[in-house]
PDB file of C-alpha atoms in Angstrom:
ATOM      1  CA  MET A 226      13.881   4.481  -6.730  1.00 36.00           C
ATOM      2  CA  GLY A 227      15.345   6.844 -10.082  1.00 34.00           C
ATOM      3  CA  SER A 228      14.313   9.428  -6.727  1.00 33.00           C
ATOM      4  CA  CYS A 229      17.272   7.451  -4.739  1.00 38.00           C
ATOM      5  CA  ILE A 230      20.268   7.743  -6.894  1.00 33.00           C
ATOM      6  CA  SER A 231      19.183  11.102  -8.825  1.00 31.00           C
ATOM      7  CA  TYR A 232      20.525  13.393  -5.966  1.00 32.00           C
ATOM      8  CA  HIS A 233      24.585  14.637  -6.694  1.00 34.00           C
ATOM      9  CA  PHE A 234      25.900  12.497  -4.339  1.00 37.00           C
ATOM     10  CA  THR A 235      29.472  12.998  -2.876  1.00 36.00           C
ATOM     11  CA  ARG A 236      31.506   9.790  -2.379  1.00 37.00           C
ATOM     12  CA  GLU A 237      32.828  11.790   1.221  1.00 43.00           C
ATOM     13  CA  VAL A 238      31.699  13.508   3.982  1.00 41.00           C
ATOM     14  CA  ILE A 239      34.785  15.777   5.854  1.00 40.00           C
ATOM     15  CA  GLY A 240      34.168  15.096   9.354  1.00 46.00           C
ATOM     16  CA  PHE A 241      31.552  11.692   8.910  1.00 50.00           C
ATOM     17  CA  GLN A 242      32.488   8.383  10.371  1.00 58.00           C
ATOM     18  CA  PRO A 243      30.916   5.537   8.846  1.00 63.00           C
ATOM     19  CA  MET A 244      28.339   3.857  11.285  1.00 80.00           C
ATOM     20  CA  ALA A 245      26.506   0.203  10.978  1.00 85.00           C
ATOM     21  CA  GLN A 246      23.341   2.097   8.912  1.00 89.00           C
ATOM     22  CA  VAL A 247      19.881   0.683  10.713  1.00 92.00           C
ATOM     23  CA  ILE A 248      16.353   1.164   8.581  1.00 94.00           C
ATOM     24  CA  THR A 249      14.142  -0.019  11.080  1.00 92.00           C
ATOM     25  CA  ILE A 250      10.479  -0.815  10.391  1.00 92.00           C
ATOM     26  CA  ASP A 251       9.042   2.844  10.811  1.00 91.00           C
ATOM     27  CA  GLY A 252      11.686   3.233   8.076  1.00 91.00           C
ATOM     28  CA  SER A 253      13.899   6.136   9.845  1.00 89.00           C
ATOM     29  CA  LEU A 254      18.160   4.876   9.341  1.00 89.00           C
ATOM     30  CA  ILE A 255      19.513   4.954  13.186  1.00 88.00           C
ATOM     31  CA  GLU A 256      23.385   4.862  12.919  1.00 86.00           C
ATOM     32  CA  TYR A 257      25.259   3.827  15.910  1.00 86.00           C
ATOM     33  CA  SER A 258      28.825   3.788  16.611  1.00 80.00           C
ATOM     34  CA  VAL A 259      30.621   0.216  16.091  1.00 72.00           C
ATOM     35  CA  PRO A 260      30.840  -1.896  17.751  1.00 80.00           C
ATOM     36  CA  THR A 261      27.179  -2.188  19.175  1.00 84.00           C
ATOM     37  CA  ASN A 262      24.724  -5.712  19.761  1.00 85.00           C
ATOM     38  CA  VAL A 263      21.670  -6.346  19.067  1.00 90.00           C
ATOM     39  CA  SER A 264      20.432  -6.310  21.752  1.00 86.00           C
ATOM     40  CA  GLN A 265      21.366  -1.798  22.216  1.00 86.00           C
ATOM     41  CA  VAL A 266      19.676  -1.656  18.602  1.00 88.00           C
ATOM     42  CA  LEU A 267      16.553  -4.134  19.844  1.00 88.00           C
ATOM     43  CA  ASP A 268      16.252  -3.059  23.544  1.00 83.00           C
ATOM     44  CA  LYS A 269      11.906  -3.224  23.635  1.00 74.00           C
ATOM     45  CA  GLU A 270      11.404  -4.704  20.146  1.00 74.00           C
ATOM     46  CA  TYR A 271      13.148  -7.988  20.545  1.00 70.00           C
ATOM     47  CA  SER A 272       9.935  -9.499  21.469  1.00 79.00           C
ATOM     48  CA  THR A 273       8.292  -7.932  17.873  1.00 89.00           C
ATOM     49  CA  SER A 274      11.467  -7.461  15.903  1.00 92.00           C
ATOM     50  CA  PHE A 275      14.221  -9.127  14.294  1.00 94.00           C
ATOM     51  CA  LEU A 276      17.593  -7.713  12.328  1.00 93.00           C
ATOM     52  CA  CYS A 277      19.486  -8.733   9.661  1.00 93.00           C
ATOM     53  CA  ASN A 278      22.127  -7.912   7.651  1.00 92.00           C
ATOM     54  CA  SER A 279      20.925  -6.434   3.699  1.00 92.00           C
ATOM     55  CA  ASP A 280      23.269  -8.225   2.558  1.00 91.00           C
ATOM     56  CA  GLU A 281      22.377 -11.641   3.386  1.00 91.00           C
ATOM     57  CA  LEU A 282      18.643 -10.983   1.649  1.00 91.00           C
ATOM     58  CA  TYR A 283      17.762 -13.470  -1.232  1.00 92.00           C
ATOM     59  CA  PHE A 284      14.893 -14.391  -3.388  1.00 89.00           C
ATOM     60  CA  ASP A 285      13.012 -17.099  -2.201  1.00 93.00           C
ATOM     61  CA  GLU A 286      14.841 -17.743   0.977  1.00 95.00           C
ATOM     62  CA  ARG A 287      13.974 -17.611   4.814  1.00 94.00           C
ATOM     63  CA  ILE A 288      15.534 -14.004   6.366  1.00 94.00           C
ATOM     64  CA  PRO A 289      19.266 -14.951   8.916  1.00 93.00           C
ATOM     65  CA  GLU A 290      17.937 -14.135  12.230  1.00 94.00           C
ATOM     66  CA  LEU A 291      21.289 -11.362  13.611  1.00 92.00           C
ATOM     67  CA  GLY A 292      21.346 -13.571  16.801  1.00 89.00           C
ATOM     68  CA  TYR A 293      20.736 -11.071  20.246  1.00 88.00           C
ATOM     69  CA  ASP A 294      24.278 -11.343  21.480  1.00 87.00           C
ATOM     70  CA  HIS A 295      25.820 -10.766  17.752  1.00 89.00           C
ATOM     71  CA  GLU A 296      28.004  -7.423  17.303  1.00 87.00           C
ATOM     72  CA  LEU A 297      27.174  -4.999  14.722  1.00 83.00           C
ATOM     73  CA  VAL A 298      30.915  -4.465  13.981  1.00 77.00           C
ATOM     74  CA  GLU A 299      31.084  -3.345   9.745  1.00 77.00           C
ATOM     75  CA  LEU A 300      31.681   0.281   9.032  1.00 75.00           C
ATOM     76  CA  GLY A 301      29.296   1.169   7.430  1.00 78.00           C
ATOM     77  CA  GLN A 302      27.050  -1.859   7.188  1.00 86.00           C
ATOM     78  CA  ILE A 303      23.340  -1.675   6.603  1.00 90.00           C
ATOM     79  CA  TYR A 304      20.739  -3.802   8.346  1.00 92.00           C
ATOM     80  CA  PHE A 305      17.009  -4.221   8.265  1.00 95.00           C
ATOM     81  CA  MET A 306      14.732  -4.503  11.809  1.00 94.00           C
ATOM     82  CA  LEU A 307      11.871  -6.820   9.764  1.00 95.00           C
ATOM     83  CA  PRO A 308       8.702  -7.569  11.664  1.00 95.00           C
ATOM     84  CA  ARG A 309       9.081 -11.539  13.462  1.00 93.00           C
ATOM     85  CA  SER A 310       5.834 -12.634  11.461  1.00 93.00           C
ATOM     86  CA  MET A 311       8.777 -11.913   8.214  1.00 94.00           C
ATOM     87  CA  LEU A 312      11.345 -14.393  10.206  1.00 91.00           C
ATOM     88  CA  ASP A 313      10.093 -17.670   8.815  1.00 80.00           C
ATOM     89  CA  GLN A 314       8.888 -16.361   5.682  1.00 89.00           C
ATOM     90  CA  PRO A 315      10.628 -16.498   2.013  1.00 94.00           C
ATOM     91  CA  VAL A 316      11.557 -13.131   0.784  1.00 94.00           C
ATOM     92  CA  THR A 317       9.898 -12.542  -2.427  1.00 94.00           C
ATOM     93  CA  ARG A 318      10.254  -9.845  -5.348  1.00 92.00           C
ATOM     94  CA  ASP A 319       7.490  -7.655  -3.915  1.00 94.00           C
ATOM     95  CA  ASP A 320       9.626  -7.941  -0.034  1.00 93.00           C
ATOM     96  CA  MET A 321      12.590  -6.796  -2.080  1.00 92.00           C
ATOM     97  CA  ALA A 322      11.532  -3.942  -3.851  1.00 91.00           C
ATOM     98  CA  ALA A 323       9.530  -2.684  -0.547  1.00 93.00           C
ATOM     99  CA  LEU A 324      12.358  -3.258   1.357  1.00 93.00           C
ATOM    100  CA  ALA A 325      14.679  -1.039  -1.961  1.00 90.00           C
ATOM    101  CA  VAL A 326      12.232   1.180  -1.893  1.00 90.00           C
ATOM    102  CA  LYS A 327      12.074   2.172   2.228  1.00 92.00           C
ATOM    103  CA  ALA A 328      15.956   2.822   2.085  1.00 90.00           C
ATOM    104  CA  CYS A 329      15.901   4.464  -0.308  1.00 86.00           C
ATOM    105  CA  LEU A 330      13.667   6.627   1.510  1.00 86.00           C
ATOM    106  CA  ALA A 331      15.314   6.600   4.559  1.00 88.00           C
ATOM    107  CA  PHE A 332      18.945   7.364   3.070  1.00 81.00           C
ATOM    108  CA  VAL A 333      16.825  10.535   1.124  1.00 79.00           C
ATOM    109  CA  GLY A 334      16.482  11.722   4.960  1.00 77.00           C
ATOM    110  CA  ALA A 335      19.156  11.389   6.225  1.00 73.00           C
ATOM    111  CA  LEU A 336      20.376  13.375   3.340  1.00 69.00           C
ATOM    112  CA  GLU A 337      18.281  16.011   4.230  1.00 65.00           C
ATOM    113  CA  LYS A 338      20.049  15.942   7.279  1.00 65.00           C
ATOM    114  CA  ARG A 339      23.037  15.367   6.436  1.00 61.00           C
ATOM    115  CA  GLU A 340      23.211  17.519   2.606  1.00 55.00           C
ATOM    116  CA  SER A 341      24.848  13.725   1.128  1.00 58.00           C
ATOM    117  CA  LEU A 342      25.292   9.936   1.508  1.00 60.00           C
ATOM    118  CA  THR A 343      27.886   8.429   2.351  1.00 65.00           C
ATOM    119  CA  ALA A 344      28.900   5.770  -0.513  1.00 66.00           C
ATOM    120  CA  SER A 345      27.366   2.090   0.990  1.00 68.00           C
ATOM    121  CA  GLU A 346      24.077   4.573   0.972  1.00 68.00           C
ATOM    122  CA  ILE A 347      24.489   5.096  -2.908  1.00 67.00           C
ATOM    123  CA  GLU A 348      26.111   1.465  -3.742  1.00 71.00           C
ATOM    124  CA  PHE A 349      23.360   0.351  -1.842  1.00 69.00           C
ATOM    125  CA  CYS A 350      20.752   1.987  -3.870  1.00 66.00           C
ATOM    126  CA  ARG A 351      22.215   0.466  -7.062  1.00 65.00           C
ATOM    127  CA  TYR A 352      22.434  -2.518  -5.439  1.00 67.00           C
ATOM    128  CA  MET A 353      19.334  -3.381  -4.648  1.00 62.00           C
ATOM    129  CA  THR A 354      17.875  -1.500  -8.229  1.00 58.00           C
ATOM    130  CA  GLN A 355      20.121  -2.845 -11.119  1.00 61.00           C
ATOM    131  CA  ASP A 356      20.717  -6.156  -9.292  1.00 49.00           C
ATOM    132  CA  ARG A 357      17.969  -7.734  -7.056  1.00 48.00           C
ATOM    133  CA  LEU A 358      15.007  -5.690  -9.139  1.00 45.00           C
ATOM    134  CA  THR A 359      15.569  -7.467 -12.991  1.00 44.00           C
TER     135      THR A 359
END
């Protein structure tokens, strides 16, 4: 995780508008202007995937699925697109670590394109590495 937070970050990017951020199953970061519906994000992947709010992931608890008509309205909020096979399973430490790594790698990919990360991306990396993995 150190590589995720070792870059020099700018907390604000001039001209950047916060968006709902979705980390896909393959680890890419897709940003959506809000409001947007879960149905628009999942589109054809609805039968094999679901969307969850990163703030609602807890050890040993099932991942709450955002409903198909749920609107993503929180600017800067981070969401995960996950395989449906994870829906009935409790989140393990390994799952949480894998999601944290996937998110940080997605943010680093975004960093290469944008030249800086948003405050929510930085905070997410810190939160996932310090509060949940120790």
